[in-house]
XYZ file of C-alpha atoms in Angstrom:
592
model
C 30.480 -50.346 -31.217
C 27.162 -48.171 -31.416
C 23.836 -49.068 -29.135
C 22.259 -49.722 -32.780
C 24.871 -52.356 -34.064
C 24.598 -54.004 -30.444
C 21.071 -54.069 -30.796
C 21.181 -55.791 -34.354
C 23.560 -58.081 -33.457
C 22.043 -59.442 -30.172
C 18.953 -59.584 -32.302
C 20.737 -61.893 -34.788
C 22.447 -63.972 -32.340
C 18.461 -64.814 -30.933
C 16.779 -65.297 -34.428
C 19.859 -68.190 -35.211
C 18.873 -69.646 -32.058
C 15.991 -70.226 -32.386
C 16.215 -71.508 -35.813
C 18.132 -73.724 -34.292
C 15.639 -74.640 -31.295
C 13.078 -75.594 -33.993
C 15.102 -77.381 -36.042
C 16.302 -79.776 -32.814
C 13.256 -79.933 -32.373
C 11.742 -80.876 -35.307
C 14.580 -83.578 -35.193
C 13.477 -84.976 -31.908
C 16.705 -84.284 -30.027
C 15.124 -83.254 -27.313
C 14.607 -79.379 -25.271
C 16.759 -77.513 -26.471
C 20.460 -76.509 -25.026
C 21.335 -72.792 -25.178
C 24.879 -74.039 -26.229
C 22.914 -75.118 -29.409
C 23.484 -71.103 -30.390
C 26.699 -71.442 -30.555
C 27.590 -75.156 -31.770
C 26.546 -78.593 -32.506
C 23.122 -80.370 -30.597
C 24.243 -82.420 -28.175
C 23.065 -83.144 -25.013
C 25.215 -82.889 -21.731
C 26.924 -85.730 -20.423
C 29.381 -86.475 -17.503
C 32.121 -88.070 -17.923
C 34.652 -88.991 -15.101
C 38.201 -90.217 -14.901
C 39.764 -93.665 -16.278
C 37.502 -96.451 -15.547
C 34.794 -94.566 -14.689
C 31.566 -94.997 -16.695
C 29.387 -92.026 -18.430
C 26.086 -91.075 -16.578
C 22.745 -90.545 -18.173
C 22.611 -87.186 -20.378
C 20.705 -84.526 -18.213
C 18.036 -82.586 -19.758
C 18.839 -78.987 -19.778
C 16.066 -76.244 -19.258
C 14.293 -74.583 -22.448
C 16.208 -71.464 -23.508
C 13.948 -68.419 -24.310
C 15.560 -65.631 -26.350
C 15.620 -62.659 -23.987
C 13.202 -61.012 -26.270
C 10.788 -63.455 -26.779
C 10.621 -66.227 -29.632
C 9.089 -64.900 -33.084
C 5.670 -65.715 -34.161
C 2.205 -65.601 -32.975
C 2.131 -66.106 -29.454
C 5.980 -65.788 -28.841
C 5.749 -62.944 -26.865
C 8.831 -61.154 -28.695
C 9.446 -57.626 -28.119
C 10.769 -55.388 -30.673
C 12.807 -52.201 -29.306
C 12.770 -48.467 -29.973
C 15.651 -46.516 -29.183
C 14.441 -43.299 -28.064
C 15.688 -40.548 -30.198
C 17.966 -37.763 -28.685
C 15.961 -34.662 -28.200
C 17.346 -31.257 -28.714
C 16.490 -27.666 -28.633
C 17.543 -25.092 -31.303
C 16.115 -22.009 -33.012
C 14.113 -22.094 -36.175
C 17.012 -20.805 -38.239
C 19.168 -23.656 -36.794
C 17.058 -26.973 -37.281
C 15.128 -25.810 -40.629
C 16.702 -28.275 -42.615
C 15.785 -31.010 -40.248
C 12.237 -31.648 -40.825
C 10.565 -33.860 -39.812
C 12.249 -34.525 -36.478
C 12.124 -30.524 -35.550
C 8.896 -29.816 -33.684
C 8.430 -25.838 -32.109
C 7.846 -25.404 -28.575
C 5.457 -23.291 -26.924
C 7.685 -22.793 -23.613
C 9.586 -19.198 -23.400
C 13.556 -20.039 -22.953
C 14.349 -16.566 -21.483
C 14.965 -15.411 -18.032
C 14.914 -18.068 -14.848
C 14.694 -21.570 -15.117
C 11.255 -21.889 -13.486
C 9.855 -25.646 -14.231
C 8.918 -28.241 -16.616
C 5.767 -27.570 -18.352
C 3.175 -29.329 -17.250
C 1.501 -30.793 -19.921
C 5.100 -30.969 -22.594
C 7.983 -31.517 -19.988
C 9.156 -28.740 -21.830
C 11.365 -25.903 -19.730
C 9.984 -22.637 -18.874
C 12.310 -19.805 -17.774
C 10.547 -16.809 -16.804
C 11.134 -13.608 -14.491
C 9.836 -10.113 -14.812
C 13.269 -8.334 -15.697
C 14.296 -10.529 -18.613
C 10.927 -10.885 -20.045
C 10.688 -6.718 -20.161
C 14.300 -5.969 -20.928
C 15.827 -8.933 -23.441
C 12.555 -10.837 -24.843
C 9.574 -7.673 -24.666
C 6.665 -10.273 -23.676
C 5.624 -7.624 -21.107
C 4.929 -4.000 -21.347
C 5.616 -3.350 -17.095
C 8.331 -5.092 -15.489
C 6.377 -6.411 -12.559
C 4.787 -9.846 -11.341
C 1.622 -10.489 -9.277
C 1.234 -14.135 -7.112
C -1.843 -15.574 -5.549
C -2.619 -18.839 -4.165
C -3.448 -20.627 -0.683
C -0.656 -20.654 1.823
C 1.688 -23.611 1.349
C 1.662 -24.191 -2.279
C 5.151 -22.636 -2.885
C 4.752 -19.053 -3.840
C 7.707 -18.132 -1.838
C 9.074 -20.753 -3.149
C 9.344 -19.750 -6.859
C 10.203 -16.021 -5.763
C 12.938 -17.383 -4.212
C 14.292 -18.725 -7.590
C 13.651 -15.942 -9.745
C 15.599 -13.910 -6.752
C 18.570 -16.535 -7.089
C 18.688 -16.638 -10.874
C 18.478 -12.819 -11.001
C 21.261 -12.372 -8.517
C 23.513 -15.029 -10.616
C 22.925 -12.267 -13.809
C 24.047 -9.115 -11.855
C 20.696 -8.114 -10.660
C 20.363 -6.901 -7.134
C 17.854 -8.389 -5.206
C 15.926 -6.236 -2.863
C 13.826 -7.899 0.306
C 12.264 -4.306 1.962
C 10.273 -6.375 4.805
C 10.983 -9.423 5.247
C 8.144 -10.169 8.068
C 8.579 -14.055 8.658
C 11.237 -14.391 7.638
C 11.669 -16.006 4.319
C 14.676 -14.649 1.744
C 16.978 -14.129 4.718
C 19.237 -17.247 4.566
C 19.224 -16.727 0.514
C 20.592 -12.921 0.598
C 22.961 -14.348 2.994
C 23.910 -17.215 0.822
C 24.258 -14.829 -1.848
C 26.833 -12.993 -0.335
C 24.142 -10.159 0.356
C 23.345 -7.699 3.691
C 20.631 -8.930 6.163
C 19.892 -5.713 8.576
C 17.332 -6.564 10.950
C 14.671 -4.063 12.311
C 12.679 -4.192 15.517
C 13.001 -3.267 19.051
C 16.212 -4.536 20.519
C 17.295 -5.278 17.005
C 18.070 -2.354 15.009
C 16.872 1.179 14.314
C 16.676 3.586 11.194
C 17.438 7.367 11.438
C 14.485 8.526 9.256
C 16.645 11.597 8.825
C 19.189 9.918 7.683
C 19.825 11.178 4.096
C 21.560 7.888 3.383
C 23.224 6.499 0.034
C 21.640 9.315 -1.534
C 22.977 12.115 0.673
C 26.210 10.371 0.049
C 25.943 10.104 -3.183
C 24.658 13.944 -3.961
C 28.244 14.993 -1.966
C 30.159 12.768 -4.382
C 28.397 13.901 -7.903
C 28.321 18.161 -7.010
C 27.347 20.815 -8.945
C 24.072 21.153 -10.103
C 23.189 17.237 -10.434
C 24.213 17.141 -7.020
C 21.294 20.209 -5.379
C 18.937 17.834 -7.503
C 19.706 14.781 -5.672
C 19.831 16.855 -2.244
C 16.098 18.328 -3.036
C 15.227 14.948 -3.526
C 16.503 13.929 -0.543
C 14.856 16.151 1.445
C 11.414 15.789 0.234
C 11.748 11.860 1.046
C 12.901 12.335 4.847
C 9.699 14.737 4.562
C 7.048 11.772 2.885
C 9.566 9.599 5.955
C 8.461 11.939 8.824
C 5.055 12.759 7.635
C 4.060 9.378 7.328
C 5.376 8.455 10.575
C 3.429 11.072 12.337
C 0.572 9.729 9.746
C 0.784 6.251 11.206
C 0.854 7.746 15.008
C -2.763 9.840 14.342
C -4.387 7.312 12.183
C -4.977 10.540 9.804
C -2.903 12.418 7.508
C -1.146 15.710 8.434
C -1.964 19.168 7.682
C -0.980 20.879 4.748
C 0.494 23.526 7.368
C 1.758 21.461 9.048
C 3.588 19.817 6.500
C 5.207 23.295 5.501
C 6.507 23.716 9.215
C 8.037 20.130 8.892
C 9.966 21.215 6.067
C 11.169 24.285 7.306
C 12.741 22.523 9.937
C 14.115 19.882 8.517
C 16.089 22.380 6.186
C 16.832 24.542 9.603
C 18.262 20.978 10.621
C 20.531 20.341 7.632
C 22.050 23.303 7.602
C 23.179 23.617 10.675
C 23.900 19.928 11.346
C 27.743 19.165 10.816
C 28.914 17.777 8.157
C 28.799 13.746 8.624
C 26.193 13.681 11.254
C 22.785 12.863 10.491
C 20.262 14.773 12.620
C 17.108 12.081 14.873
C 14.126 13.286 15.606
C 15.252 14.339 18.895
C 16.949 17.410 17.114
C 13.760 18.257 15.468
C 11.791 18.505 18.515
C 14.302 21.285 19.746
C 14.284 23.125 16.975
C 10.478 22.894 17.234
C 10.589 24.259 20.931
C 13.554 27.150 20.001
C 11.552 27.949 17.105
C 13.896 30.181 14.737
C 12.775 32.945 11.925
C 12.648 30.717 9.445
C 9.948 27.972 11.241
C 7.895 31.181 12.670
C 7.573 32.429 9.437
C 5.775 29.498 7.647
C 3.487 29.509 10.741
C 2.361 32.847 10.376
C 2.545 34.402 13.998
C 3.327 37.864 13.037
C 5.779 37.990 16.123
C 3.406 36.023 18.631
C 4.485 33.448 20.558
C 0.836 32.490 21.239
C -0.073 32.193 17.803
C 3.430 30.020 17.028
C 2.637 27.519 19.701
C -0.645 26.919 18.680
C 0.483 26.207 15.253
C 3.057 24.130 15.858
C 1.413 22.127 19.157
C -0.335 19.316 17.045
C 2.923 18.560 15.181
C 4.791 18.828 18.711
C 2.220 16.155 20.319
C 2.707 13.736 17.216
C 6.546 13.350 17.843
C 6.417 13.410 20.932
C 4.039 10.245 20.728
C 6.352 8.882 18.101
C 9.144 9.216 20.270
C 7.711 8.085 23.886
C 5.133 5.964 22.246
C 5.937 2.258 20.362
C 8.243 3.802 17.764
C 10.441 5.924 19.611
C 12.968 2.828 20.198
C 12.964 1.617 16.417
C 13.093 5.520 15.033
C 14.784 7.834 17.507
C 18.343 6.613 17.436
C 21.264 6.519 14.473
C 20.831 3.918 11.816
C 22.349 0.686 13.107
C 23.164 -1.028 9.921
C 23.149 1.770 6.804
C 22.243 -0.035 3.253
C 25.438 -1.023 1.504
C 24.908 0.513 -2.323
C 27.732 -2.109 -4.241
C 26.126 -5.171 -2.216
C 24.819 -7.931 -4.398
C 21.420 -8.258 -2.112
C 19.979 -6.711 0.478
C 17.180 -8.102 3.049
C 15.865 -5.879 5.725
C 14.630 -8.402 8.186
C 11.647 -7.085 10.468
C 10.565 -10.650 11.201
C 11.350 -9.675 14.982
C 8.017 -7.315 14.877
C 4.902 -9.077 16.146
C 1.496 -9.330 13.929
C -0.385 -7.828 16.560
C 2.386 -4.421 16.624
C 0.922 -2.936 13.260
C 1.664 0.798 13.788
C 5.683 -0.446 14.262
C 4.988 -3.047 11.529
C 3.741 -0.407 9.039
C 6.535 2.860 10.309
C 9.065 -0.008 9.724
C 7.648 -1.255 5.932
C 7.891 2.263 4.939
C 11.266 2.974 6.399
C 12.318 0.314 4.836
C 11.151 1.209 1.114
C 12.101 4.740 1.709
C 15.981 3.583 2.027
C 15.967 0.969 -0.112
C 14.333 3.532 -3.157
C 16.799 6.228 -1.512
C 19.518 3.419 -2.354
C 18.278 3.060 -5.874
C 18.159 6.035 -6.926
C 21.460 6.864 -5.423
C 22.947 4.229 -7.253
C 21.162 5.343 -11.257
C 22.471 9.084 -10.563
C 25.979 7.777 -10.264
C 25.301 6.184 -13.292
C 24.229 8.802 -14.572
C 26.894 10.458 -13.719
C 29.863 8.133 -14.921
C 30.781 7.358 -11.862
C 29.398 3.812 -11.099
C 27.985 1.042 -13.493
C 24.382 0.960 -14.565
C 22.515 -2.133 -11.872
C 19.482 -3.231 -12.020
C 17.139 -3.972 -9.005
C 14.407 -6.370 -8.005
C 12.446 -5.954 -5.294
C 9.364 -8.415 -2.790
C 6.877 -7.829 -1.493
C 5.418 -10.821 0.265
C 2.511 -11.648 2.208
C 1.430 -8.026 0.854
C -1.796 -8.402 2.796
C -0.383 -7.349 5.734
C 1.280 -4.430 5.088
C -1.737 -3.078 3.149
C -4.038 -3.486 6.167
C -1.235 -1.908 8.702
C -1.293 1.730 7.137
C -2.835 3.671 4.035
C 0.692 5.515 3.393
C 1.739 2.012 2.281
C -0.738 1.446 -0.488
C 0.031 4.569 -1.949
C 3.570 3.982 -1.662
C 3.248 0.849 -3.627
C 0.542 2.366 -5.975
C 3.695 4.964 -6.698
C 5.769 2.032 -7.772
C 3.938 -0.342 -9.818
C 3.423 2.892 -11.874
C 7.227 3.840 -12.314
C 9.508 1.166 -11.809
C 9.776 1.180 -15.917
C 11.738 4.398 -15.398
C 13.841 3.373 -11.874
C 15.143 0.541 -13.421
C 13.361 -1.784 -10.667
C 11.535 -5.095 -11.306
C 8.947 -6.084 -8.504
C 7.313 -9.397 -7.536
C 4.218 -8.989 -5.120
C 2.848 -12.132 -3.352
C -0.866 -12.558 -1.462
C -3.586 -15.010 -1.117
C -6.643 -13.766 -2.852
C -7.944 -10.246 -4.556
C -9.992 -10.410 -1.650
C -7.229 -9.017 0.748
C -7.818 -5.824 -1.146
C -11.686 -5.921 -0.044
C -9.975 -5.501 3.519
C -8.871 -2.541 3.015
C -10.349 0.744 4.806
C -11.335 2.963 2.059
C -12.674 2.707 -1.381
C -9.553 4.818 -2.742
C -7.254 2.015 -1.356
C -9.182 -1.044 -2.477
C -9.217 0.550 -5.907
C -5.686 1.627 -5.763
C -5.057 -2.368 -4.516
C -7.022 -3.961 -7.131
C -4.481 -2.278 -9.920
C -1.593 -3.775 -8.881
C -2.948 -6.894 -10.973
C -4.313 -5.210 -13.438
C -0.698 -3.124 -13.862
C 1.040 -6.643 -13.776
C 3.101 -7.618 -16.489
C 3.225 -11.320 -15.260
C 0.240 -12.558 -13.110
C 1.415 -16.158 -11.432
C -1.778 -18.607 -9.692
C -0.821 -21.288 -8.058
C -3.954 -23.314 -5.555
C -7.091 -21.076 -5.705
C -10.703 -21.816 -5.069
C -13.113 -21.625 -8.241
C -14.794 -18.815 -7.102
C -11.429 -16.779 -6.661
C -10.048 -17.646 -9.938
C -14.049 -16.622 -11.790
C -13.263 -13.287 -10.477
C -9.641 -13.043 -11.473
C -10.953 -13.938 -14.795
C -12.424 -11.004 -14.733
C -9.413 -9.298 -14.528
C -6.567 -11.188 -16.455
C -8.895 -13.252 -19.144
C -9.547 -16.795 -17.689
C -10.836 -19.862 -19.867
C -12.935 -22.264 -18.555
C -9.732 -25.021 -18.439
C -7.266 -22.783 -16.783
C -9.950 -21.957 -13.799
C -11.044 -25.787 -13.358
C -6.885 -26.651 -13.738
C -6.003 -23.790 -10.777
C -9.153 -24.493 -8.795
C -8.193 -28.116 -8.519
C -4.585 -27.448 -7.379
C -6.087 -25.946 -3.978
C -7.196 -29.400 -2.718
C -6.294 -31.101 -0.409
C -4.544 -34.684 -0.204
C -6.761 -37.575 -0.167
C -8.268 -39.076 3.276
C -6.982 -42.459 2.102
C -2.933 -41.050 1.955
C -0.814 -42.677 4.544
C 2.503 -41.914 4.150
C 3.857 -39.168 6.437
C 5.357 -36.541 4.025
C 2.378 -36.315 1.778
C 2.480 -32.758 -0.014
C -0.983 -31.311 -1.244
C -2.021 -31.711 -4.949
C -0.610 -28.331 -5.906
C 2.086 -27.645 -3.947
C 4.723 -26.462 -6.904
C 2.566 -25.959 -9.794
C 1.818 -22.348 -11.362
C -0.045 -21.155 -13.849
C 1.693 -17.800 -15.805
C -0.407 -15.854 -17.649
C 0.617 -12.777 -20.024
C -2.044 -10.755 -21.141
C -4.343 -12.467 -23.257
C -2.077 -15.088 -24.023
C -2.775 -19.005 -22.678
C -1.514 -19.907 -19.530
C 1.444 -21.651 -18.860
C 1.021 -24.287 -16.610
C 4.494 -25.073 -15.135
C 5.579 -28.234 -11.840
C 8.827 -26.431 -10.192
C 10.792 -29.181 -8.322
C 12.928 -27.635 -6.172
C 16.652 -28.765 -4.825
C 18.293 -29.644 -1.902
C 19.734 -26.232 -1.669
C 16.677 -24.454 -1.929
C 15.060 -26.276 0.258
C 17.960 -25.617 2.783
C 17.449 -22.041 2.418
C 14.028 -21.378 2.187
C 11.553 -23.624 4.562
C 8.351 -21.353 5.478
C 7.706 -24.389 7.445
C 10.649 -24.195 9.694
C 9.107 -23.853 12.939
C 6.650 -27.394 12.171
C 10.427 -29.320 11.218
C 10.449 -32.127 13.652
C 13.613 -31.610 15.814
C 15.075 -34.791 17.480
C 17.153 -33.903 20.189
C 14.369 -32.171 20.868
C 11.758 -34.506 20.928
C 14.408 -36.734 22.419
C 14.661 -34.440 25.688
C 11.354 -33.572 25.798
C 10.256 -37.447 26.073
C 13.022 -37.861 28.812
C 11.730 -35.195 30.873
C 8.160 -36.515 30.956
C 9.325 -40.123 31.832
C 11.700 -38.032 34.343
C 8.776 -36.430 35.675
C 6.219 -39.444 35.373
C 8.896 -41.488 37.567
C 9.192 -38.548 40.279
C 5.156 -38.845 40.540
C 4.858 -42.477 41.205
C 8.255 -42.628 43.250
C 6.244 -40.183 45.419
C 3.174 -41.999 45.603
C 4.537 -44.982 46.555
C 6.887 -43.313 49.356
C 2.881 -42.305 50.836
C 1.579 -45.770 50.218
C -0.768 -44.500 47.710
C 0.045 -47.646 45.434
C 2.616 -51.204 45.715
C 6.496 -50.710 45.227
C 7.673 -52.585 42.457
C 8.975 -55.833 43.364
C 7.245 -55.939 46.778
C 4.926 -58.816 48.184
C 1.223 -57.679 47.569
C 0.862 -59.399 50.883
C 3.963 -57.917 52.649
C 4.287 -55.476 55.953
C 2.850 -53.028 54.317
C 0.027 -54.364 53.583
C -2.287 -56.283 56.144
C -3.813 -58.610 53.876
C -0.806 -60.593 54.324
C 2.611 -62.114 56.135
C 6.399 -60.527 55.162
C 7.747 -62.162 52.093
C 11.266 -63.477 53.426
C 14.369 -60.999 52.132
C 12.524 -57.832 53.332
C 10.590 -55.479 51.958
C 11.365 -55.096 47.562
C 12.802 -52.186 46.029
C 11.128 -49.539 43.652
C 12.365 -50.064 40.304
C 11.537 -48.098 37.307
């Protein structure tokens, strides 16, 4: 039997009784007996065995219709099934008007959220939105918002919906870290950077030197050119990093004569360190002397190549030498299904190692990518698609100009390496930080370049000048500005979460906003806590309150040894104290 037909029949079983009801009544028979619904109206009475004699009839209680009784002043309540909702295009539910009602929400890419305002679901990511549903022109998505609102937090779903579609998520700094226990969920390759940790070979040609030995022929002295002009942008930048000013175009023409010195006379599967090009800097062969111009002096040679011989040496002897002078512990694996390079292990205040290590790590990840689209290319792997974070992007931009550019270079062309990108900071204002006008312009495109731009929490002020930028209204900066407060002074319970902790606002060019609530699951929140380090841990906080009752009982059991204050369970007046005889049994015991 249907919900409906149970309805109507539990609603006809209550209008007979209380037809009933009124009609007893009206009759004078007394309150009325719920059996009445069902038979004659009588009355209850009790009746025992032979002999015995009937008692009085009891009165039974009033029966009220579990909806109420009809009428003015009944109180009945009438019901409304709610009607089964469903989603389908316009071609599907055309003929079903008018229960079919359109939906501003995009259904393509990630499930994100709810919408805020519709309960609707929005699925969203940079990749799908470019490749299958063209909302965007630039595959690419900018986040701001106060820490602890969850931008991570949504990152880390697009990553784990992309993965699930073939995508290859790439983590190229992962500085607290936060996408490391996801890649390894995923099945993916954490390699972690730092001293003590885990080095890369900057010289290292990588998955694109192996992959320009497997293609050959002429494709193949493309992909080697190319790989030799990014160990030169590697090495360049390092020694960039170590002077705190770019290199010499001279300079950089001695670099690469080296470096080709190197690979052809370096065996075949060996990479050459930077150890090797200091040698061939101090041997100096034809082909280095001749870029430097000494006409056959060694005076004029040294000087030329001196500066360049300082800088490595200060790479290698200095804070980098450790992280950048050794073979590549853990090389990139080009058929994983995600890749994190973990440099978590470096500490905020290291920025020359931070920065060398950022763009190490974007030079072999890019290396990796375009490795893998020329054996595409090629025939001789499948076509993959790659998205790549950059979070807390403040701090790399303030550890090195090289970065900036780096990441200038790839909002700009990731259309054409088949790479999506999702960069996370606070506020346009980490772009004010930077040291030159070049960079703080060159910063202040990435959101303009954006194909998706996501707010979460900002201040009112913030989101006026973002306006400026993406096309604000009035609503969507007082509806962002009024996620970033905090919870109320009155709150008491102990897992309160600020106002705006999981709600977004996506905006697409000119388009409204989409205001979305992302709720996210046990899983998730499993795998990615920023908060780790503030989780309460018990045993913890178990030991740590036994050691300071442990050490609180070793004080006063001292003190007490020296007379400094009564043993527990002694006499106040006992021998050792004079105001007072020995209490009989001797002298009490310290108990804690």
């Amino acid at each position: 039997m249907s919900r409906r037909s149970e309805e109507r029949r539990a609603e006809r079983a209550d209008q007979l009784a209380e037809e009933r009801a009124r009609a007893a009544l009206a009759a004078g028979q007394g309150p009325y007996d719920p059996s009445w619904a069902a038979g004659p109206l009588l009355t209850e009475q009790r009746t025992g065995g032979a002999g015995s004699r009937k008692s009085p009839p009891r009165a039974r209680e009033p029966y009220i219709p579990p909806r109420g009784w009809y009428g003015v002043g009944g109180g009945r309540v009438g019901y409304l099934d709610p009607p089964t909702m469903w989603r389908a295009t316009t071609v599907q539910a055309c003929g079903m008007w008018p229960f079919a009602a359109g939906s501003g929400s995009p259904m393509t890419g990630v499930p994100l959220g709810q919408h805020l305002y519709t309960g609707a679901t929005v699925c969203g990511d940079p990749l799908n939105w470019f490749t299958r549903a063209r909302y965007i022109s630039n595959p690419s998505l900018f986040m701001l918002g106060m820490p602890g609102l969850g931008k991570s937090t949504l990152v880390n779903r697009m990553l784990i919906g992309l993965a699930s579609t073939g995508v290859v998520p790439l983590v190229l700094g992962d500085l607290k870290p936060d996408y490391a226990d996801t890649v390894r969920a995923l099945g993916g390759q954490v390699i972690s950077i730092g001293r003590g940790r885990g080095g890369i070979n900057v010289l290292d040609p990588g998955a694109m030197g192996a992959a320009a030995s497997r293609i050959g022929g002429e494709s193949g002295e493309v992909l080697k050119a190319e790989t030799h002009g990014r160990v030169l942008n590697m090495v360049a930048a390092l020694i960039t990093i170590v002077r705190g000013r770019p290199m010499d175009d001279h300079e950089q023409s001695v670099l690469s004569a080296v470096l080709h010195h190197l690979r052809e006379r370096t065996p075949a599967g060996r990479a050459p360190l930077l150890p090797d090009l200091l040698r061939v800097l101090v041997e100096g062969p034809d082909r280095v002397r001749a870029v430097t111009l000494d006409r056959g002096s060694d005076t004029r040679y040294r000087d030329a190549v001196d500066p360049l011989h300082r800088s490595l040496l200060g790479i290698l002897d200095g804070p980098l030498g450790d992280t950048f002078a050794s073979p590549t512990s853990t090389r990139i694996d080009p058929n994983s299904p995600a890749v994190c390079i973990d440099i978590s292990g470096i500490g905020e205040a290291d920025t020359q190692l931070t920065a060398a290590a950022m763009l190490a790590a974007w030079s072999d990840g890019l290396g990796t990518v375009a490795a893998s689209h020329a054996l595409a290319d090629a025939g001789l792997a499948p076509r993959r698609w790659f998205f790549t974070v950059l979070d807390e992007l403040w701090r790399p931009l303030r550890a090195a100009s090289g970065i900036v550019d780096r990441i200038d270079a790839l909002t700009r062309l990731n259309r054409s390496l088949g790479l999506g990108d999702a960069k996370i900071t606070h506020t346009l204002k980490d772009a004010e930080a930077l040291g030159t006008d070049s960079d703080r312009a060159k910063a202040r495109g990435f959101v303009e370049r954006a194909g998706m731009v996501v707010c979460a929490g900002l201040p009112k002020t913030e989101m006026e000048e973002l306006g400026k930028v993406v096309g604000l209204s009035r609503r969507e900066i007082d509806l962002v500005s009024s996620w970033s407060s905090p919870p109320g002074w009155g709150v008491s319970g102990e897992h309160e979460e600020p106002p705006g902790r999981g709600r977004f606002l996506i905006k697409v060019g000119g388009r409204p906003g989409i205001p979305i609530k992302v709720a996210i699951t046990d899983a998730e929140r499993r795998l990615h806590n920023t908060n780790l380090r503030w989780t309460p841990n018990e045993q913890v906080a178990g030991q740590t309150v036994e050691q300071a009752v442990a050490q609180v009982t070793a004080q006063v059991r001292q003190a007490a040894e020296a007379g400094a204050l009564p043993l527990l369970g002694d006499d106040p007046a006992g021998p050792s104290h004079p105001d007072g005889p020995s209490r009989p049994g001797g002298p009490g015991r310290w108990t804690a």
